[in-house]
PDB file of C-alpha atoms in Angstrom:
ATOM      1  CA  MET A   1       0.000   0.000   0.000  1.00  0.00           C
ATOM      2  CA  MET A   2       2.879   2.353   0.854  1.00  0.00           C
ATOM      3  CA  ARG A   3       4.510   1.715  -2.527  1.00  0.00           C
ATOM      4  CA  ILE A   4       1.234   2.524  -4.333  1.00  0.00           C
ATOM      5  CA  ALA A   5       0.845   5.793  -2.389  1.00  0.00           C
ATOM      6  CA  VAL A   6       4.403   6.828  -3.201  1.00  0.00           C
ATOM      7  CA  PHE A   7       3.877   5.859  -6.849  1.00  0.00           C
ATOM      8  CA  LEU A   8       0.597   7.839  -7.077  1.00  0.00           C
ATOM      9  CA  THR A   9       2.207  10.837  -5.336  1.00  0.00           C
ATOM     10  CA  ALA A  10       5.095  10.776  -7.812  1.00  0.00           C
ATOM     11  CA  ILE A  11       2.740  10.561 -10.806  1.00  0.00           C
ATOM     12  CA  LEU A  12       0.603  13.392  -9.385  1.00  0.00           C
ATOM     13  CA  ALA A  13       3.672  15.549  -8.815  1.00  0.00           C
ATOM     14  CA  VAL A  14       4.934  14.920 -12.354  1.00  0.00           C
ATOM     15  CA  SER A  15       1.456  15.694 -13.741  1.00  0.00           C
ATOM     16  CA  VAL A  16       1.262  18.968 -11.799  1.00  0.00           C
ATOM     17  CA  PHE A  17       4.720  20.070 -12.979  1.00  0.00           C
ATOM     18  CA  ALA A  18       3.870  19.117 -16.571  1.00  0.00           C
ATOM     19  CA  ALA A  19       0.591  21.059 -16.426  1.00  0.00           C
ATOM     20  CA  GLN A  20       2.336  24.120 -15.012  1.00  0.00           C
ATOM     21  CA  ALA A  21       5.007  23.908 -17.695  1.00  0.00           C
ATOM     22  CA  GLN A  22       2.323  23.659 -20.398  1.00  0.00           C
ATOM     23  CA  ASN A  23       0.516  26.705 -18.992  1.00  0.00           C
ATOM     24  CA  THR A  24       3.789  28.633 -18.936  1.00  0.00           C
ATOM     25  CA  ILE A  25       4.499  27.734 -22.572  1.00  0.00           C
ATOM     26  CA  THR A  26       0.967  28.705 -23.589  1.00  0.00           C
ATOM     27  CA  GLU A  27       1.167  32.010 -21.712  1.00  0.00           C
ATOM     28  CA  SER A  28       4.586  32.844 -23.151  1.00  0.00           C
ATOM     29  CA  GLY A  29       3.271  31.960 -26.612  1.00  0.00           C
ATOM     30  CA  ARG A  30       0.342  34.296 -26.116  1.00  0.00           C
ATOM     31  CA  GLN A  31       2.666  36.946 -24.763  1.00  0.00           C
ATOM     32  CA  SER A  32       4.985  36.679 -27.756  1.00  0.00           C
ATOM     33  CA  ASP A  33       1.976  36.968 -30.075  1.00  0.00           C
ATOM     34  CA  PHE A  34       0.900  40.062 -28.155  1.00  0.00           C
ATOM     35  CA  VAL A  35       4.371  41.614 -28.324  1.00  0.00           C
ATOM     36  CA  ALA A  36       4.569  40.900 -32.057  1.00  0.00           C
ATOM     37  CA  GLN A  37       1.462  43.062 -32.577  1.00  0.00           C
ATOM     38  CA  PRO A  38       2.300  46.705 -31.803  1.00  0.00           C
ATOM     39  CA  ARG A  39      -0.288  48.916 -30.169  1.00  0.00           C
ATOM     40  CA  THR A  40      -2.275  51.198 -32.445  1.00  0.00           C
ATOM     41  CA  PHE A  41      -1.456  54.277 -30.381  1.00  0.00           C
ATOM     42  CA  LEU A  42       1.837  54.997 -28.606  1.00  0.00           C
ATOM     43  CA  PRO A  43       3.681  51.751 -29.472  1.00  0.00           C
ATOM     44  CA  HIS A  44       6.940  50.714 -27.831  1.00  0.00           C
ATOM     45  CA  ASN A  45       9.727  53.287 -28.406  1.00  0.00           C
ATOM     46  CA  TRP A  46       7.373  55.784 -30.044  1.00  0.00           C
ATOM     47  CA  VAL A  47       9.593  58.561 -28.646  1.00  0.00           C
ATOM     48  CA  ARG A  48      13.310  58.202 -29.346  1.00  0.00           C
ATOM     49  CA  GLY A  49      16.316  60.439 -29.794  1.00  0.00           C
ATOM     50  CA  TYR A  50      19.434  61.749 -28.093  1.00  0.00           C
ATOM     51  CA  THR A  51      20.918  64.799 -26.375  1.00  0.00           C
ATOM     52  CA  ASP A  52      24.411  66.191 -26.753  1.00  0.00           C
ATOM     53  CA  PHE A  53      26.523  68.747 -24.880  1.00  0.00           C
ATOM     54  CA  CYS A  54      29.807  70.043 -26.357  1.00  0.00           C
ATOM     55  CA  VAL A  55      32.483  72.441 -25.146  1.00  0.00           C
ATOM     56  CA  ALA A  56      34.812  74.196 -27.599  1.00  0.00           C
ATOM     57  CA  PRO A  57      38.328  74.892 -26.306  1.00  0.00           C
ATOM     58  CA  SER A  58      39.938  78.295 -26.717  1.00  0.00           C
ATOM     59  CA  HIS A  59      40.745  79.321 -30.301  1.00  0.00           C
ATOM     60  CA  ASN A  60      38.106  76.836 -31.569  1.00  0.00           C
ATOM     61  CA  LYS A  61      34.811  78.654 -30.985  1.00  0.00           C
ATOM     62  CA  GLN A  62      31.818  78.214 -33.238  1.00  0.00           C
ATOM     63  CA  ASN A  63      31.327  81.249 -35.463  1.00  0.00           C
ATOM     64  CA  LEU A  64      27.579  81.885 -35.738  1.00  0.00           C
ATOM     65  CA  GLY A  65      28.043  84.403 -38.556  1.00  0.00           C
ATOM     66  CA  ARG A  66      26.712  87.325 -36.550  1.00  0.00           C
ATOM     67  CA  CYS A  67      29.891  89.354 -35.958  1.00  0.00           C
ATOM     68  CA  THR A  68      32.543  90.615 -38.369  1.00  0.00           C
ATOM     69  CA  PHE A  69      36.066  89.273 -38.039  1.00  0.00           C
ATOM     70  CA  PRO A  70      38.381  90.913 -37.534  1.00  0.00           C
ATOM     71  CA  GLN A  71      36.217  93.486 -35.823  1.00  0.00           C
ATOM     72  CA  PRO A  72      36.633  97.158 -36.732  1.00  0.00           C
ATOM     73  CA  ALA A  73      38.422  99.428 -34.262  1.00  0.00           C
ATOM     74  CA  SER A  74      35.177 101.325 -33.700  1.00  0.00           C
ATOM     75  CA  ALA A  75      33.617  98.173 -32.170  1.00  0.00           C
ATOM     76  CA  GLY A  76      35.580  98.730 -28.974  1.00  0.00           C
ATOM     77  CA  GLY A  77      38.094  95.878 -28.953  1.00  0.00           C
ATOM     78  CA  THR A  78      37.688  93.655 -25.887  1.00  0.00           C
ATOM     79  CA  ALA A  79      34.721  95.816 -24.814  1.00  0.00           C
ATOM     80  CA  SER A  80      32.816  95.032 -28.038  1.00  0.00           C
ATOM     81  CA  ALA A  81      29.211  93.947 -27.547  1.00  0.00           C
ATOM     82  CA  CYS A  82      29.349  91.562 -30.548  1.00  0.00           C
ATOM     83  CA  THR A  83      30.703  88.361 -28.983  1.00  0.00           C
ATOM     84  CA  ALA A  84      28.650  85.694 -30.783  1.00  0.00           C
ATOM     85  CA  TYR A  85      31.308  82.986 -30.830  1.00  0.00           C
ATOM     86  CA  ALA A  86      29.920  79.975 -28.987  1.00  0.00           C
ATOM     87  CA  ARG A  87      31.912  77.969 -26.450  1.00  0.00           C
ATOM     88  CA  TYR A  88      29.039  75.706 -25.354  1.00  0.00           C
ATOM     89  CA  LEU A  89      26.567  73.836 -27.568  1.00  0.00           C
ATOM     90  CA  PHE A  90      23.580  71.948 -26.200  1.00  0.00           C
ATOM     91  CA  SER A  91      21.640  70.026 -28.823  1.00  0.00           C
ATOM     92  CA  GLY A  92      19.389  67.047 -29.332  1.00  0.00           C
ATOM     93  CA  TYR A  93      17.197  65.098 -31.689  1.00  0.00           C
ATOM     94  CA  VAL A  94      13.703  63.713 -30.986  1.00  0.00           C
ATOM     95  CA  GLU A  95      11.492  61.547 -33.184  1.00  0.00           C
ATOM     96  CA  LEU A  96       7.799  60.989 -32.435  1.00  0.00           C
ATOM     97  CA  GLN A  97       6.031  58.052 -34.082  1.00  0.00           C
ATOM     98  CA  PRO A  98       2.741  57.758 -32.157  1.00  0.00           C
ATOM     99  CA  LEU A  99       0.897  55.325 -34.480  1.00  0.00           C
ATOM    100  CA  GLY A 100       1.815  51.643 -34.537  1.00  0.00           C
ATOM    101  CA  ARG A 101      -0.519  50.183 -37.171  1.00  0.00           C
ATOM    102  CA  THR A 102      -1.850  50.843 -40.680  1.00  0.00           C
ATOM    103  CA  VAL A 103       0.130  52.794 -43.244  1.00  0.00           C
ATOM    104  CA  ALA A 104       0.141  55.754 -40.833  1.00  0.00           C
ATOM    105  CA  ARG A 105       2.763  53.909 -38.740  1.00  0.00           C
ATOM    106  CA  HIS A 106       5.383  54.978 -41.291  1.00  0.00           C
ATOM    107  CA  PHE A 107       4.868  58.697 -40.553  1.00  0.00           C
ATOM    108  CA  PHE A 108       6.969  60.377 -37.883  1.00  0.00           C
ATOM    109  CA  LEU A 109       7.688  63.893 -36.619  1.00  0.00           C
ATOM    110  CA  PHE A 110      11.163  65.097 -35.733  1.00  0.00           C
ATOM    111  CA  PHE A 111      12.588  68.023 -33.817  1.00  0.00           C
ATOM    112  CA  GLU A 112      16.254  69.052 -33.649  1.00  0.00           C
ATOM    113  CA  PRO A 113      17.029  71.969 -31.294  1.00  0.00           C
ATOM    114  CA  ARG A 114      20.452  73.492 -30.640  1.00  0.00           C
ATOM    115  CA  PHE A 115      21.348  76.193 -28.121  1.00  0.00           C
ATOM    116  CA  SER A 116      24.570  78.210 -28.308  1.00  0.00           C
ATOM    117  CA  PHE A 117      26.205  79.898 -25.313  1.00  0.00           C
ATOM    118  CA  GLY A 118      29.344  81.968 -24.863  1.00  0.00           C
ATOM    119  CA  ARG A 119      30.984  85.394 -24.830  1.00  0.00           C
ATOM    120  CA  ASN A 120      34.157  85.392 -26.914  1.00  0.00           C
ATOM    121  CA  ILE A 121      35.985  87.408 -29.556  1.00  0.00           C
ATOM    122  CA  PRO A 122      38.651  85.476 -31.459  1.00  0.00           C
ATOM    123  CA  GLN A 123      42.201  86.634 -30.754  1.00  0.00           C
ATOM    124  CA  LEU A 124      40.925  89.234 -28.279  1.00  0.00           C
ATOM    125  CA  THR A 125      38.998  87.684 -25.410  1.00  0.00           C
ATOM    126  CA  TYR A 126      38.156  84.141 -24.320  1.00  0.00           C
ATOM    127  CA  THR A 127      35.816  83.586 -21.382  1.00  0.00           C
ATOM    128  CA  ALA A 128      33.962  80.726 -19.726  1.00  0.00           C
ATOM    129  CA  SER A 129      30.683  82.686 -19.832  1.00  0.00           C
ATOM    130  CA  MET A 130      27.446  80.838 -20.624  1.00  0.00           C
ATOM    131  CA  ALA A 131      25.643  83.906 -21.927  1.00  0.00           C
ATOM    132  CA  PRO A 132      22.852  82.741 -24.276  1.00  0.00           C
ATOM    133  CA  ILE A 133      23.429  83.504 -27.954  1.00  0.00           C
ATOM    134  CA  ALA A 134      21.072  81.614 -30.267  1.00  0.00           C
ATOM    135  CA  TYR A 135      18.350  78.970 -30.473  1.00  0.00           C
ATOM    136  CA  ASP A 136      18.730  77.042 -33.727  1.00  0.00           C
ATOM    137  CA  ARG A 137      16.034  74.496 -34.572  1.00  0.00           C
ATOM    138  CA  SER A 138      14.841  72.190 -37.312  1.00  0.00           C
ATOM    139  CA  ILE A 139      11.386  70.630 -37.272  1.00  0.00           C
ATOM    140  CA  GLY A 140       9.658  68.433 -39.794  1.00  0.00           C
ATOM    141  CA  ILE A 141       7.772  65.334 -40.850  1.00  0.00           C
ATOM    142  CA  GLY A 142       9.046  62.142 -42.395  1.00  0.00           C
ATOM    143  CA  PHE A 143       7.782  58.962 -44.012  1.00  0.00           C
ATOM    144  CA  GLN A 144       9.610  55.633 -43.854  1.00  0.00           C
ATOM    145  CA  LEU A 145      10.153  53.772 -47.122  1.00  0.00           C
ATOM    146  CA  PRO A 146      11.499  50.249 -47.778  1.00  0.00           C
ATOM    147  CA  ARG A 147      15.265  49.566 -47.685  1.00  0.00           C
ATOM    148  CA  ASN A 148      15.925  52.192 -44.987  1.00  0.00           C
ATOM    149  CA  PHE A 149      14.935  55.194 -47.103  1.00  0.00           C
ATOM    150  CA  GLU A 150      12.956  58.122 -45.702  1.00  0.00           C
ATOM    151  CA  LEU A 151      11.194  61.102 -47.234  1.00  0.00           C
ATOM    152  CA  ARG A 152      11.665  64.237 -45.109  1.00  0.00           C
ATOM    153  CA  ALA A 153      10.245  67.761 -45.119  1.00  0.00           C
ATOM    154  CA  THR A 154      12.229  70.116 -42.865  1.00  0.00           C
ATOM    155  CA  GLN A 155      11.840  73.737 -41.771  1.00  0.00           C
ATOM    156  CA  HIS A 156      14.807  75.484 -40.130  1.00  0.00           C
ATOM    157  CA  GLN A 157      14.867  78.727 -38.155  1.00  0.00           C
ATOM    158  CA  VAL A 158      17.152  80.627 -35.775  1.00  0.00           C
ATOM    159  CA  ASP A 159      16.131  82.951 -32.934  1.00  0.00           C
ATOM    160  CA  TRP A 160      18.734  85.240 -31.366  1.00  0.00           C
ATOM    161  CA  LEU A 161      18.581  85.242 -27.577  1.00  0.00           C
ATOM    162  CA  GLY A 162      19.161  87.917 -24.938  1.00  0.00           C
ATOM    163  CA  ARG A 163      21.047  90.994 -26.099  1.00  0.00           C
ATOM    164  CA  TYR A 164      21.536  89.455 -29.555  1.00  0.00           C
ATOM    165  CA  SER A 165      17.897  90.214 -30.371  1.00  0.00           C
ATOM    166  CA  GLY A 166      18.952  93.854 -30.881  1.00  0.00           C
ATOM    167  CA  SER A 167      21.818  95.735 -32.558  1.00  0.00           C
ATOM    168  CA  LEU A 168      25.345  95.075 -31.264  1.00  0.00           C
ATOM    169  CA  GLY A 169      27.238  98.010 -32.751  1.00  0.00           C
ATOM    170  CA  THR A 170      29.540  98.378 -35.744  1.00  0.00           C
ATOM    171  CA  ALA A 171      30.772  94.750 -35.638  1.00  0.00           C
ATOM    172  CA  ASP A 172      27.220  93.412 -35.987  1.00  0.00           C
ATOM    173  CA  LEU A 173      26.424  91.863 -39.395  1.00  0.00           C
ATOM    174  CA  ARG A 174      22.710  91.595 -38.446  1.00  0.00           C
ATOM    175  CA  THR A 175      22.351  88.160 -40.063  1.00  0.00           C
ATOM    176  CA  ASN A 176      19.382  85.896 -39.465  1.00  0.00           C
ATOM    177  CA  GLY A 177      21.463  83.148 -37.872  1.00  0.00           C
ATOM    178  CA  PRO A 178      23.528  80.160 -38.962  1.00  0.00           C
ATOM    179  CA  ASN A 179      22.102  78.858 -42.248  1.00  0.00           C
ATOM    180  CA  GLY A 180      19.196  81.322 -41.927  1.00  0.00           C
ATOM    181  CA  LEU A 181      15.551  80.474 -42.478  1.00  0.00           C
ATOM    182  CA  TYR A 182      14.872  77.720 -45.011  1.00  0.00           C
ATOM    183  CA  ALA A 183      12.722  74.707 -45.869  1.00  0.00           C
ATOM    184  CA  THR A 184      13.836  71.532 -47.645  1.00  0.00           C
ATOM    185  CA  PHE A 185      12.374  68.334 -49.066  1.00  0.00           C
ATOM    186  CA  GLY A 186      14.759  65.415 -49.159  1.00  0.00           C
ATOM    187  CA  VAL A 187      15.503  61.717 -49.088  1.00  0.00           C
ATOM    188  CA  ARG A 188      17.589  60.061 -46.378  1.00  0.00           C
ATOM    189  CA  TRP A 189      19.168  56.612 -46.600  1.00  0.00           C
ATOM    190  CA  SER A 190      20.383  54.881 -43.429  1.00  0.00           C
ATOM    191  CA  PHE A 191      22.773  51.937 -43.634  1.00  0.00           C
ATOM    192  CA  GLY A 192      24.391  49.494 -41.254  1.00  0.00           C
ATOM    193  CA  GLY A 193      21.364  49.492 -38.928  1.00  0.00           C
ATOM    194  CA  TYR A 194      21.755  53.181 -38.061  1.00  0.00           C
ATOM    195  CA  GLY A 195      18.546  54.792 -36.848  1.00  0.00           C
ATOM    196  CA  ARG A 196      16.500  51.591 -36.939  1.00  0.00           C
ATOM    197  CA  GLN A 197      17.053  50.372 -33.383  1.00  0.00           C
ATOM    198  CA  GLY A 198      13.811  50.578 -31.455  1.00  0.00           C
ATOM    199  CA  ALA A 199      11.752  52.040 -34.292  1.00  0.00           C
ATOM    200  CA  PRO A 200       8.181  50.686 -34.020  1.00  0.00           C
ATOM    201  CA  SER A 201       7.391  50.630 -37.730  1.00  0.00           C
ATOM    202  CA  GLU A 202       9.959  48.456 -39.481  1.00  0.00           C
ATOM    203  CA  TYR A 203       9.048  47.299 -42.977  1.00  0.00           C
TER     204      TYR A 203
END
Protein backbone atom coordinates (compact mmCIF):
# COMPACT_ATOMS: atom_id res chain seq x y z
CA MET A 1 0.00 0.00 0.00
CA MET A 2 2.88 2.35 0.85
CA ARG A 3 4.51 1.72 -2.53
CA ILE A 4 1.23 2.52 -4.33
CA ALA A 5 0.84 5.79 -2.39
CA VAL A 6 4.40 6.83 -3.20
CA PHE A 7 3.88 5.86 -6.85
CA LEU A 8 0.60 7.84 -7.08
CA THR A 9 2.21 10.84 -5.34
CA ALA A 10 5.10 10.78 -7.81
CA ILE A 11 2.74 10.56 -10.81
CA LEU A 12 0.60 13.39 -9.39
CA ALA A 13 3.67 15.55 -8.81
CA VAL A 14 4.93 14.92 -12.35
CA SER A 15 1.46 15.69 -13.74
CA VAL A 16 1.26 18.97 -11.80
CA PHE A 17 4.72 20.07 -12.98
CA ALA A 18 3.87 19.12 -16.57
CA ALA A 19 0.59 21.06 -16.43
CA GLN A 20 2.34 24.12 -15.01
CA ALA A 21 5.01 23.91 -17.69
CA GLN A 22 2.32 23.66 -20.40
CA ASN A 23 0.52 26.70 -18.99
CA THR A 24 3.79 28.63 -18.94
CA ILE A 25 4.50 27.73 -22.57
CA THR A 26 0.97 28.70 -23.59
CA GLU A 27 1.17 32.01 -21.71
CA SER A 28 4.59 32.84 -23.15
CA GLY A 29 3.27 31.96 -26.61
CA ARG A 30 0.34 34.30 -26.12
CA GLN A 31 2.67 36.95 -24.76
CA SER A 32 4.99 36.68 -27.76
CA ASP A 33 1.98 36.97 -30.07
CA PHE A 34 0.90 40.06 -28.15
CA VAL A 35 4.37 41.61 -28.32
CA ALA A 36 4.57 40.90 -32.06
CA GLN A 37 1.46 43.06 -32.58
CA PRO A 38 2.30 46.71 -31.80
CA ARG A 39 -0.29 48.92 -30.17
CA THR A 40 -2.28 51.20 -32.45
CA PHE A 41 -1.46 54.28 -30.38
CA LEU A 42 1.84 55.00 -28.61
CA PRO A 43 3.68 51.75 -29.47
CA HIS A 44 6.94 50.71 -27.83
CA ASN A 45 9.73 53.29 -28.41
CA TRP A 46 7.37 55.78 -30.04
CA VAL A 47 9.59 58.56 -28.65
CA ARG A 48 13.31 58.20 -29.35
CA GLY A 49 16.32 60.44 -29.79
CA TYR A 50 19.43 61.75 -28.09
CA THR A 51 20.92 64.80 -26.37
CA ASP A 52 24.41 66.19 -26.75
CA PHE A 53 26.52 68.75 -24.88
CA CYS A 54 29.81 70.04 -26.36
CA VAL A 55 32.48 72.44 -25.15
CA ALA A 56 34.81 74.20 -27.60
CA PRO A 57 38.33 74.89 -26.31
CA SER A 58 39.94 78.30 -26.72
CA HIS A 59 40.74 79.32 -30.30
CA ASN A 60 38.11 76.84 -31.57
CA LYS A 61 34.81 78.65 -30.98
CA GLN A 62 31.82 78.21 -33.24
CA ASN A 63 31.33 81.25 -35.46
CA LEU A 64 27.58 81.88 -35.74
CA GLY A 65 28.04 84.40 -38.56
CA ARG A 66 26.71 87.32 -36.55
CA CYS A 67 29.89 89.35 -35.96
CA THR A 68 32.54 90.62 -38.37
CA PHE A 69 36.07 89.27 -38.04
CA PRO A 70 38.38 90.91 -37.53
CA GLN A 71 36.22 93.49 -35.82
CA PRO A 72 36.63 97.16 -36.73
CA ALA A 73 38.42 99.43 -34.26
CA SER A 74 35.18 101.33 -33.70
CA ALA A 75 33.62 98.17 -32.17
CA GLY A 76 35.58 98.73 -28.97
CA GLY A 77 38.09 95.88 -28.95
CA THR A 78 37.69 93.65 -25.89
CA ALA A 79 34.72 95.82 -24.81
CA SER A 80 32.82 95.03 -28.04
CA ALA A 81 29.21 93.95 -27.55
CA CYS A 82 29.35 91.56 -30.55
CA THR A 83 30.70 88.36 -28.98
CA ALA A 84 28.65 85.69 -30.78
CA TYR A 85 31.31 82.99 -30.83
CA ALA A 86 29.92 79.98 -28.99
CA ARG A 87 31.91 77.97 -26.45
CA TYR A 88 29.04 75.71 -25.35
CA LEU A 89 26.57 73.84 -27.57
CA PHE A 90 23.58 71.95 -26.20
CA SER A 91 21.64 70.03 -28.82
CA GLY A 92 19.39 67.05 -29.33
CA TYR A 93 17.20 65.10 -31.69
CA VAL A 94 13.70 63.71 -30.99
CA GLU A 95 11.49 61.55 -33.18
CA LEU A 96 7.80 60.99 -32.44
CA GLN A 97 6.03 58.05 -34.08
CA PRO A 98 2.74 57.76 -32.16
CA LEU A 99 0.90 55.32 -34.48
CA GLY A 100 1.82 51.64 -34.54
CA ARG A 101 -0.52 50.18 -37.17
CA THR A 102 -1.85 50.84 -40.68
CA VAL A 103 0.13 52.79 -43.24
CA ALA A 104 0.14 55.75 -40.83
CA ARG A 105 2.76 53.91 -38.74
CA HIS A 106 5.38 54.98 -41.29
CA PHE A 107 4.87 58.70 -40.55
CA PHE A 108 6.97 60.38 -37.88
CA LEU A 109 7.69 63.89 -36.62
CA PHE A 110 11.16 65.10 -35.73
CA PHE A 111 12.59 68.02 -33.82
CA GLU A 112 16.25 69.05 -33.65
CA PRO A 113 17.03 71.97 -31.29
CA ARG A 114 20.45 73.49 -30.64
CA PHE A 115 21.35 76.19 -28.12
CA SER A 116 24.57 78.21 -28.31
CA PHE A 117 26.21 79.90 -25.31
CA GLY A 118 29.34 81.97 -24.86
CA ARG A 119 30.98 85.39 -24.83
CA ASN A 120 34.16 85.39 -26.91
CA ILE A 121 35.98 87.41 -29.56
CA PRO A 122 38.65 85.48 -31.46
CA GLN A 123 42.20 86.63 -30.75
CA LEU A 124 40.93 89.23 -28.28
CA THR A 125 39.00 87.68 -25.41
CA TYR A 126 38.16 84.14 -24.32
CA THR A 127 35.82 83.59 -21.38
CA ALA A 128 33.96 80.73 -19.73
CA SER A 129 30.68 82.69 -19.83
CA MET A 130 27.45 80.84 -20.62
CA ALA A 131 25.64 83.91 -21.93
CA PRO A 132 22.85 82.74 -24.28
CA ILE A 133 23.43 83.50 -27.95
CA ALA A 134 21.07 81.61 -30.27
CA TYR A 135 18.35 78.97 -30.47
CA ASP A 136 18.73 77.04 -33.73
CA ARG A 137 16.03 74.50 -34.57
CA SER A 138 14.84 72.19 -37.31
CA ILE A 139 11.39 70.63 -37.27
CA GLY A 140 9.66 68.43 -39.79
CA ILE A 141 7.77 65.33 -40.85
CA GLY A 142 9.05 62.14 -42.40
CA PHE A 143 7.78 58.96 -44.01
CA GLN A 144 9.61 55.63 -43.85
CA LEU A 145 10.15 53.77 -47.12
CA PRO A 146 11.50 50.25 -47.78
CA ARG A 147 15.27 49.57 -47.68
CA ASN A 148 15.92 52.19 -44.99
CA PHE A 149 14.94 55.19 -47.10
CA GLU A 150 12.96 58.12 -45.70
CA LEU A 151 11.19 61.10 -47.23
CA ARG A 152 11.66 64.24 -45.11
CA ALA A 153 10.24 67.76 -45.12
CA THR A 154 12.23 70.12 -42.87
CA GLN A 155 11.84 73.74 -41.77
CA HIS A 156 14.81 75.48 -40.13
CA GLN A 157 14.87 78.73 -38.15
CA VAL A 158 17.15 80.63 -35.77
CA ASP A 159 16.13 82.95 -32.93
CA TRP A 160 18.73 85.24 -31.37
CA LEU A 161 18.58 85.24 -27.58
CA GLY A 162 19.16 87.92 -24.94
CA ARG A 163 21.05 90.99 -26.10
CA TYR A 164 21.54 89.46 -29.56
CA SER A 165 17.90 90.21 -30.37
CA GLY A 166 18.95 93.85 -30.88
CA SER A 167 21.82 95.73 -32.56
CA LEU A 168 25.35 95.08 -31.26
CA GLY A 169 27.24 98.01 -32.75
CA THR A 170 29.54 98.38 -35.74
CA ALA A 171 30.77 94.75 -35.64
CA ASP A 172 27.22 93.41 -35.99
CA LEU A 173 26.42 91.86 -39.39
CA ARG A 174 22.71 91.59 -38.45
CA THR A 175 22.35 88.16 -40.06
CA ASN A 176 19.38 85.90 -39.46
CA GLY A 177 21.46 83.15 -37.87
CA PRO A 178 23.53 80.16 -38.96
CA ASN A 179 22.10 78.86 -42.25
CA GLY A 180 19.20 81.32 -41.93
CA LEU A 181 15.55 80.47 -42.48
CA TYR A 182 14.87 77.72 -45.01
CA ALA A 183 12.72 74.71 -45.87
CA THR A 184 13.84 71.53 -47.64
CA PHE A 185 12.37 68.33 -49.07
CA GLY A 186 14.76 65.41 -49.16
CA VAL A 187 15.50 61.72 -49.09
CA ARG A 188 17.59 60.06 -46.38
CA TRP A 189 19.17 56.61 -46.60
CA SER A 190 20.38 54.88 -43.43
CA PHE A 191 22.77 51.94 -43.63
CA GLY A 192 24.39 49.49 -41.25
CA GLY A 193 21.36 49.49 -38.93
CA TYR A 194 21.76 53.18 -38.06
CA GLY A 195 18.55 54.79 -36.85
CA ARG A 196 16.50 51.59 -36.94
CA GLN A 197 17.05 50.37 -33.38
CA GLY A 198 13.81 50.58 -31.46
CA ALA A 199 11.75 52.04 -34.29
CA PRO A 200 8.18 50.69 -34.02
CA SER A 201 7.39 50.63 -37.73
CA GLU A 202 9.96 48.46 -39.48
CA TYR A 203 9.05 47.30 -42.98
